[in-house]
mmCIF file of C-alpha atoms in Angstrom:
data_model
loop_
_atom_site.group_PDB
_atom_site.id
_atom_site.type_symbol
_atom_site.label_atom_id
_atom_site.label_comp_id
_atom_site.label_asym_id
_atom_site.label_seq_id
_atom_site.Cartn_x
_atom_site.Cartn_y
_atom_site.Cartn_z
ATOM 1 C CA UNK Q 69 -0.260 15.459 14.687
ATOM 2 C CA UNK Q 70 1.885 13.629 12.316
ATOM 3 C CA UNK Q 71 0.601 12.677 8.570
ATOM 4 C CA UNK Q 72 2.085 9.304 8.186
ATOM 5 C CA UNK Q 73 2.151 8.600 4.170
ATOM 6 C CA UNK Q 74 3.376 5.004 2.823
ATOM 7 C CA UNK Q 75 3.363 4.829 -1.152
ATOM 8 C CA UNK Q 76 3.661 1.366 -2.449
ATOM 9 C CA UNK Q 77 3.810 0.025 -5.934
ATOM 10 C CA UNK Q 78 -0.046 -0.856 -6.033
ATOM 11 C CA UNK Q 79 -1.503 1.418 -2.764
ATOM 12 C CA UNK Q 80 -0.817 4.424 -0.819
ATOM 13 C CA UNK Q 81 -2.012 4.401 3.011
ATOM 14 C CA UNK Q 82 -1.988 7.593 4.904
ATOM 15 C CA UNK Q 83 -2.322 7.155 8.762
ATOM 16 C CA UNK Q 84 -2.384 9.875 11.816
ATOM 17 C CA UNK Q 85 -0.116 10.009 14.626
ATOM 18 C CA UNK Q 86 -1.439 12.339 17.415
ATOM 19 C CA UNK Q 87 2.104 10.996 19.950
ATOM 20 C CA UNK Q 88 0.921 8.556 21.577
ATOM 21 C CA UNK Q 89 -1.657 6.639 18.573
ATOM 22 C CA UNK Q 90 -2.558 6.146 15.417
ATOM 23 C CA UNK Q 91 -5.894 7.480 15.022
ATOM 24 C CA UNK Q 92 -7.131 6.722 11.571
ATOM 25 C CA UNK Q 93 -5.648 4.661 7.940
ATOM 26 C CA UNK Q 94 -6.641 5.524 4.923
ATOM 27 C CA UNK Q 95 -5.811 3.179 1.752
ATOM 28 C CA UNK Q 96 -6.143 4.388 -1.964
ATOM 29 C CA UNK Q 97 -4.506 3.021 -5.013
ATOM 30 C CA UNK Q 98 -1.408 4.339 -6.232
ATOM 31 C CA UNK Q 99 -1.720 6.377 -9.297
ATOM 32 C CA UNK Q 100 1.576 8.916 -10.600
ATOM 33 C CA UNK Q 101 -1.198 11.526 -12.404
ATOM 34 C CA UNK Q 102 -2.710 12.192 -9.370
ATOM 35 C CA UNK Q 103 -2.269 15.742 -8.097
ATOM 36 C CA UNK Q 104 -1.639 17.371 -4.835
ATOM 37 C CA UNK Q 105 -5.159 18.870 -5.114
ATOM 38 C CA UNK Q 106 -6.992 15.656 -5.888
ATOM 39 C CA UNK Q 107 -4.877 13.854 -2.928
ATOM 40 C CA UNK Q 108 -5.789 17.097 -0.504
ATOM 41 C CA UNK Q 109 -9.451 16.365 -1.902
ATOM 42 C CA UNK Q 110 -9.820 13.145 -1.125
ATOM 43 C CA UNK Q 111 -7.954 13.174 2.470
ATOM 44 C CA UNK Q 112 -9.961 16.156 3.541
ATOM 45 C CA UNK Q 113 -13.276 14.778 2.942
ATOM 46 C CA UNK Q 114 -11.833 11.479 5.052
ATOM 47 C CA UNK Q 115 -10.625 13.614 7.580
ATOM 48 C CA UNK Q 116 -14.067 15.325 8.641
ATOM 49 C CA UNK Q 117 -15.769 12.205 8.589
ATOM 50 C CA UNK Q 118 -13.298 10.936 11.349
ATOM 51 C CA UNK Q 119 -13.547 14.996 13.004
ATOM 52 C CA UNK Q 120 -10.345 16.024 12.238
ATOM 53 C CA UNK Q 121 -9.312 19.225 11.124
ATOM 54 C CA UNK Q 122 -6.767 20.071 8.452
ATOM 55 C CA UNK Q 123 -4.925 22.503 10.956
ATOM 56 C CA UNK Q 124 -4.003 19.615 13.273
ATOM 57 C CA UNK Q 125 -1.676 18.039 11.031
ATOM 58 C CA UNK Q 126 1.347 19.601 11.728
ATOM 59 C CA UNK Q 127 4.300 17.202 10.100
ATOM 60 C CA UNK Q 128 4.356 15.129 7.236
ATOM 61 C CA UNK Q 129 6.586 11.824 6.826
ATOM 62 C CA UNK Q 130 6.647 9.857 3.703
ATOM 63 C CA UNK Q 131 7.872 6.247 2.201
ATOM 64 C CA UNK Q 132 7.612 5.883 -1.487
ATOM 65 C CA UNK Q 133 8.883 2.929 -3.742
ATOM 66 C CA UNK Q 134 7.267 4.792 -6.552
ATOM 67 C CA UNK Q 135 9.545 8.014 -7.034
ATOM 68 C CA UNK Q 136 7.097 9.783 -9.739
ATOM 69 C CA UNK Q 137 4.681 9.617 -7.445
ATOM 70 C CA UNK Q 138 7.096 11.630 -4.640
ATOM 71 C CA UNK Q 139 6.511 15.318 -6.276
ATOM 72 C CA UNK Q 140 2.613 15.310 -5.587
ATOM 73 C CA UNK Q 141 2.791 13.926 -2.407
ATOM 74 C CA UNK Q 142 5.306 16.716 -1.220
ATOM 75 C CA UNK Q 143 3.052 19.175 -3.089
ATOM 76 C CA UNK Q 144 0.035 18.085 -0.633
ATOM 77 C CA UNK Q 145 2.619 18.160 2.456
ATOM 78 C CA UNK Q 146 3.387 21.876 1.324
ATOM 79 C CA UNK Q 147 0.604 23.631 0.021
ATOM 80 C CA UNK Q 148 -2.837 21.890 2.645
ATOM 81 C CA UNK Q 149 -0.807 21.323 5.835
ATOM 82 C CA UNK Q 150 2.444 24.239 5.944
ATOM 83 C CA UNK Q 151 5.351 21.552 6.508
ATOM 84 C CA UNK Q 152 8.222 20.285 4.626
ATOM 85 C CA UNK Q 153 7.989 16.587 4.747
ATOM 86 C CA UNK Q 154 10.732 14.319 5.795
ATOM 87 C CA UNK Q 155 11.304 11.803 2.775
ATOM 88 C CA UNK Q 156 12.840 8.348 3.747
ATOM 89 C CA UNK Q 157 15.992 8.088 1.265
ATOM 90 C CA UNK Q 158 16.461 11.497 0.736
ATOM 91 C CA UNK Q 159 19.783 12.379 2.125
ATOM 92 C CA UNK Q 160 18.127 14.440 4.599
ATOM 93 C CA UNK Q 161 15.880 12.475 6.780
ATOM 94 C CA UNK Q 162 18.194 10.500 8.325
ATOM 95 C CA UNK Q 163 17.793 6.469 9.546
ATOM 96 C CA UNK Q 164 19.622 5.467 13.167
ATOM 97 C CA UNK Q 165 21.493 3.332 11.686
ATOM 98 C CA UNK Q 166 23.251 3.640 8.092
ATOM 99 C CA UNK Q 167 22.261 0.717 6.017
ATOM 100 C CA UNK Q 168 25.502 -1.590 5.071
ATOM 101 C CA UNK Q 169 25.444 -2.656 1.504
ATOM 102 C CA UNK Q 170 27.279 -2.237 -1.986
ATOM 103 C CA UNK Q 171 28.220 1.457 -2.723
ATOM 104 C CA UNK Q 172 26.143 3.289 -4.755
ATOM 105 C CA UNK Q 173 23.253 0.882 -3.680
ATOM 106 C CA UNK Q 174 19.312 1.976 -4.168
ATOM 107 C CA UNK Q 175 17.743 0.216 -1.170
ATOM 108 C CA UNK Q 176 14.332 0.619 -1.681
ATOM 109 C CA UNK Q 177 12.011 3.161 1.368
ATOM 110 C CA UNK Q 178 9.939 0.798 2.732
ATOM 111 C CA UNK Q 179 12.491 -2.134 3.525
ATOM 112 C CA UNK Q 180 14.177 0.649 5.320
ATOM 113 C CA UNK Q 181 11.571 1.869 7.295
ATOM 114 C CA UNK Q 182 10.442 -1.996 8.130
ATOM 115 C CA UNK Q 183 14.211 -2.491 9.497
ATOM 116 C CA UNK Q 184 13.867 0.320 11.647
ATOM 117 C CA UNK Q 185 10.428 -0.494 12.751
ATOM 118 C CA UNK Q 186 11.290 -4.529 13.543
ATOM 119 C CA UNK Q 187 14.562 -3.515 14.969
ATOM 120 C CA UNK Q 188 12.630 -1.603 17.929
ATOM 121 C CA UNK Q 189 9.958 -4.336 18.820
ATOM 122 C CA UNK Q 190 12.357 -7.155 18.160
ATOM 123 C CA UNK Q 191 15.892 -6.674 18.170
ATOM 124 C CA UNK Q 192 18.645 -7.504 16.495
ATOM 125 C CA UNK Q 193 19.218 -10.614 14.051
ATOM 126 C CA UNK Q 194 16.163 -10.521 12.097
ATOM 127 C CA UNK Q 195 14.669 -11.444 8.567
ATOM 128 C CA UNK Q 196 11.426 -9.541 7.786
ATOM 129 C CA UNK Q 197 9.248 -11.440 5.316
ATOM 130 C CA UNK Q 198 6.993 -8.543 3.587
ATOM 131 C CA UNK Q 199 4.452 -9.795 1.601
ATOM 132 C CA UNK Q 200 3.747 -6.951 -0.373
ATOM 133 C CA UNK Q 201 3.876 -6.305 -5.108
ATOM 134 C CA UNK Q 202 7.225 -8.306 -4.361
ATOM 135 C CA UNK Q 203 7.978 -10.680 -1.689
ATOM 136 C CA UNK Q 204 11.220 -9.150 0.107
ATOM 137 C CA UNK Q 205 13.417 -10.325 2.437
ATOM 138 C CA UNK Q 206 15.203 -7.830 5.014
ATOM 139 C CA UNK Q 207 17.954 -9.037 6.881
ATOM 140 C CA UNK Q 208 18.678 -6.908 9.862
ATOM 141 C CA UNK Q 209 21.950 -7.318 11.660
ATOM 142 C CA UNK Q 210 22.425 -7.179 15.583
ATOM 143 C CA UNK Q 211 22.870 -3.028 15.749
ATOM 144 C CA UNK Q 212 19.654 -2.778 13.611
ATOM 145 C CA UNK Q 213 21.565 -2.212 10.637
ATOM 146 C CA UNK Q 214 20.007 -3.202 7.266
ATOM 147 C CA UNK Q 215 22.528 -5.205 5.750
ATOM 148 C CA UNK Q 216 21.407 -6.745 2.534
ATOM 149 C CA UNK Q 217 18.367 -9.382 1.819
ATOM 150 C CA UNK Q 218 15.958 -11.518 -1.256
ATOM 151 C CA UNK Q 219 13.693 -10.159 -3.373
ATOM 152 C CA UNK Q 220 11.086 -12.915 -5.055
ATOM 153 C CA UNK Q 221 7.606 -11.968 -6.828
ATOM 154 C CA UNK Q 222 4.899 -11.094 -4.949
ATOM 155 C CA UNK Q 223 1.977 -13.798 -4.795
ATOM 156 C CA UNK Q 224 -0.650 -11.485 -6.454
ATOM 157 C CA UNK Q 225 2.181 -10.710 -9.009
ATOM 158 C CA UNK Q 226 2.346 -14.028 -9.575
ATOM 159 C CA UNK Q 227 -1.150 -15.414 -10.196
ATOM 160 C CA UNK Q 228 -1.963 -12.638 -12.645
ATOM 161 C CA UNK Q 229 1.149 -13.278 -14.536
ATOM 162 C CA UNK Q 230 0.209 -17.213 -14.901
ATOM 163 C CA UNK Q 231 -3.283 -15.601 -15.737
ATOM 164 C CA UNK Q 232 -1.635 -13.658 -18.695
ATOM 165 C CA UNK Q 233 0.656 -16.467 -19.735
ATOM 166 C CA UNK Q 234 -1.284 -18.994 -19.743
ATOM 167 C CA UNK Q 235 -4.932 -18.190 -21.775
ATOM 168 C CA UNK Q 236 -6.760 -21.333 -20.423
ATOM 169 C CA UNK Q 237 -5.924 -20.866 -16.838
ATOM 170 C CA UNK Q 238 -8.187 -18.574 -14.819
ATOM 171 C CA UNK Q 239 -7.687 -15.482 -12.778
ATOM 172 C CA UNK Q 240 -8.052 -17.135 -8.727
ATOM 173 C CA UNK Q 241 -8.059 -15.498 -5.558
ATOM 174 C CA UNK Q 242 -5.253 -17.420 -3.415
ATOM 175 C CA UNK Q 243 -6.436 -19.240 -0.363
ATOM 176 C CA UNK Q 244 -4.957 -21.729 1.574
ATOM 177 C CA UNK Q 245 -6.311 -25.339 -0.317
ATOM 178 C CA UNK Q 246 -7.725 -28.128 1.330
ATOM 179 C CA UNK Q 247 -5.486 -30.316 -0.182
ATOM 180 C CA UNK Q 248 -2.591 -30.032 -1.722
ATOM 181 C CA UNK Q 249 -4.224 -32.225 -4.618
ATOM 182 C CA UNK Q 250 -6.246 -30.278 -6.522
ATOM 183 C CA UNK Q 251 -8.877 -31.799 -8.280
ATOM 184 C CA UNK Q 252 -9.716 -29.107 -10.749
ATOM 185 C CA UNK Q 253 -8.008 -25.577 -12.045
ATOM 186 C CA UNK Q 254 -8.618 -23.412 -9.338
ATOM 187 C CA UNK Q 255 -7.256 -26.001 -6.405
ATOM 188 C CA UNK Q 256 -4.576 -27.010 -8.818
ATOM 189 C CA UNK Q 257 -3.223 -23.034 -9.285
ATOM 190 C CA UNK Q 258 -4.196 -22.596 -5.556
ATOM 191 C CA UNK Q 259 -2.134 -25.068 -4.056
ATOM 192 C CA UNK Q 260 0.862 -24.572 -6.383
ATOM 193 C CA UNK Q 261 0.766 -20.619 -5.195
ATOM 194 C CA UNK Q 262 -0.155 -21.566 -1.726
ATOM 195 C CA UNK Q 263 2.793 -24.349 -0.870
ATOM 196 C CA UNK Q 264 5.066 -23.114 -3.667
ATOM 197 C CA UNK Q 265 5.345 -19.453 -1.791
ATOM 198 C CA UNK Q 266 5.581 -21.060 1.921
ATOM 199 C CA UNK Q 267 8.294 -23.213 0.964
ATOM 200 C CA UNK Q 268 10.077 -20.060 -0.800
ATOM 201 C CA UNK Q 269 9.857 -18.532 2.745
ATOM 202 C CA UNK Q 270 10.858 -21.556 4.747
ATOM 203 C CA UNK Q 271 13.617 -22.127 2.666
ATOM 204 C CA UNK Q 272 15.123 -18.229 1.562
ATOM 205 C CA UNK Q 273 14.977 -18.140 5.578
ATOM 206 C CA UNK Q 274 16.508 -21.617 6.231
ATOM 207 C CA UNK Q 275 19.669 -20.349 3.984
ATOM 208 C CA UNK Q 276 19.784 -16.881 5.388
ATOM 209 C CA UNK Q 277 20.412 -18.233 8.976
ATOM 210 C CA UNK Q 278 22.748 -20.855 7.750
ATOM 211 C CA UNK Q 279 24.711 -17.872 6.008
ATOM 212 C CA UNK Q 280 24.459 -15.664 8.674
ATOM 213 C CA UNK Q 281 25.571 -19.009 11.059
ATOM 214 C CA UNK Q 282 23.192 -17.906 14.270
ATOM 215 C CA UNK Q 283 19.452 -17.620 15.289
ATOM 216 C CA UNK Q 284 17.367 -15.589 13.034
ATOM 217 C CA UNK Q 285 13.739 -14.430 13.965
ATOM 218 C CA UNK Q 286 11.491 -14.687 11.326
ATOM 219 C CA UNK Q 287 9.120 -11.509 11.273
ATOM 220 C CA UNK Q 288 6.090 -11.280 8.359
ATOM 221 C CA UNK Q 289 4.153 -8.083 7.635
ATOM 222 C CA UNK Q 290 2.006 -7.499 4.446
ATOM 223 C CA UNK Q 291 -1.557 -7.900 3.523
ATOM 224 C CA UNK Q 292 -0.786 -11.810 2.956
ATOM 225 C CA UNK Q 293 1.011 -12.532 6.064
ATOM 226 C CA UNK Q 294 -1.862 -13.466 7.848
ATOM 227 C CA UNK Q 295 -2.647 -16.516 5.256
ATOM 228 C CA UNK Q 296 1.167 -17.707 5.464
ATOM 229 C CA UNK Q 297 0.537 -17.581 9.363
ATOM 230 C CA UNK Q 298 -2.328 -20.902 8.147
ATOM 231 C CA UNK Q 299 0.125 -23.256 6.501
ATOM 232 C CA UNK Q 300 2.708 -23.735 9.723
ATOM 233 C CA UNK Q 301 2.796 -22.032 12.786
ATOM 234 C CA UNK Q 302 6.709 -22.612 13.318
ATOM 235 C CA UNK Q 303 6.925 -20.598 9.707
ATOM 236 C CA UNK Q 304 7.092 -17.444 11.367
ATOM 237 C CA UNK Q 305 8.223 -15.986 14.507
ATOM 238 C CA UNK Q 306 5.684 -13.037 15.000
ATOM 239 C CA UNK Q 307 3.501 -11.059 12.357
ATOM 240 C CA UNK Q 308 3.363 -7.639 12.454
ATOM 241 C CA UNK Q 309 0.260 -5.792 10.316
ATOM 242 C CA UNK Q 310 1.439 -1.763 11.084
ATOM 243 C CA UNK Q 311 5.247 -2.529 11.028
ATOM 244 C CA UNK Q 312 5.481 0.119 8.271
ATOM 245 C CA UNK Q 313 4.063 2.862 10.106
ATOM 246 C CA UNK Q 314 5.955 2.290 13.393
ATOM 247 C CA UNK Q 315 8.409 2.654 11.471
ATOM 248 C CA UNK Q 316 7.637 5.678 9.571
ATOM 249 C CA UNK Q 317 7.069 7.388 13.256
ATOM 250 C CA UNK Q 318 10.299 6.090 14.449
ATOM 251 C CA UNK Q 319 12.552 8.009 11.783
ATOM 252 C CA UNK Q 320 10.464 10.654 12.020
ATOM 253 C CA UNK Q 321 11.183 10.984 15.941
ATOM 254 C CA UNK Q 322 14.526 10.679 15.524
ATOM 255 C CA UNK Q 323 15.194 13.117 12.798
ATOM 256 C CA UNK Q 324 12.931 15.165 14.998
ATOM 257 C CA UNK Q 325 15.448 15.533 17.825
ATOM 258 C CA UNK Q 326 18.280 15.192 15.375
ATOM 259 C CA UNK Q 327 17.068 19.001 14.504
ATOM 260 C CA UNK Q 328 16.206 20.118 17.784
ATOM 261 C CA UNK Q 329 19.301 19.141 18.997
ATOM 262 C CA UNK Q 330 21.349 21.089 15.787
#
């Protein structure tokens, strides 16, 4: 079975492939001091609960936008489960298509992986809208190429920040208002979030199709895509909640045959 490990900037899911599935997810916060050892600890104790046994992992994949965090995670792949991970952005593990942007240009693991992953249940001509620490915007080209995109604060980012700046405005959950009115502090920050970050997707999407000068689909994924879906139904195209881990098994795959075949 293949260990499926996505490391974002606030938490780290782990999720098990057995070929044709994913059987589990497992979600813990992302934290650069933790070891291999604690990691092994914690998925272990997960793993019996669901009945599986650490023998029956048997390959490791993993997408990190946190590099410090990369080490410990390649420790666990090592040392519990006998396999040398495939990394997404190391020059070994290999994507289908070569991403087409300014030499010498970072592009960050998981906007990768989401190309690849929207690029097989979609097609070509895409922008995926990941609501994630930052709101990014992934343009995919017509070959499934990765070719360039937006990057805006996340909404969570964003709240706590006005909570910080601001010492008489609260710390709010966002929710969709029920007016765009507010009539005290909480609606008021609500519906400025709310509206404010739907009309940064309508129009960061309206321009990239202009620019690009054809049909776009419009594909969310994130924990907040879901809410978006509320304010218009014509915002997105599809939403996609495990777009990171079809992904994930996708380069894995084909690096997969890449060294069978070699």
């Amino acid at each position: 079975m293949l260990l499926c490990i996505d490391c974002g900037n606030t938490n780290t899911v782990f999720s098990v492939w057995d070929g044709k599935t994913f059987l589990a997810h497992w979600r813990i916060m992302t934290d650069h001091r933790r070891t291999a050892d604690e990691y092994y600890v914690w998925l272990s104790s997960l793993m019996q609960l669901n009945r599986f046994a650490d023998m029956m992992i048997t390959d490791c994949i993993i997408s990190s936008t946190v590099p410090r965090v990369v080490f410990n995670l390649r420790v666990l792949c090592n040392r519990y489960y006998d396999t040398r991970p495939y990394v997404v952005g190391k020059p070994e593990t290999v994507l289908p298509v070569a991403p087409r942007v300014d030499e010498g240009t970072t592009v960050g693991p998981d906007r990768l992986v989401n190309t690849v992953a929207a690029f097989d249940r979609y097609g070509g001509d895409l922008v995926v809208v990941d609501f994630g620490t930052a709101t990014t915007f992934d343009v995919v080209d017509v070959d499934g190429a990765y070719i360039g995109g937006a990057i805006a604060p996340g909404v969570n980012l964003s709240l706590e920040a006005l909570h910080m700046g601001a010492a008489s405005l609260p710390h709010v959950d966002i929710t969709r208002p029920q007016a765009v009115i507010g009539t005290n502090t909480v609606a008021c920050i609500q519906s400025g979030v709310f509206w404010g970050y739907t009309g940064l997707v309508r129009e960061i999407c309206a321009r990239i199709t202009a620019e690009r000068d054809r049909p776009m689909k419009i594909i969310a994924t994130g924990g907040l895509a879901p809410l978006f879906e509320q304010a218009d139904s014509l915002l997105f195209d599809s939403s996609d909640d495990d777009l990171t881990m079809h992904g994930l098994r996708l380069i894995f795959d084909y690096n997969k045959e890449l060294a069978d075949a070699g």
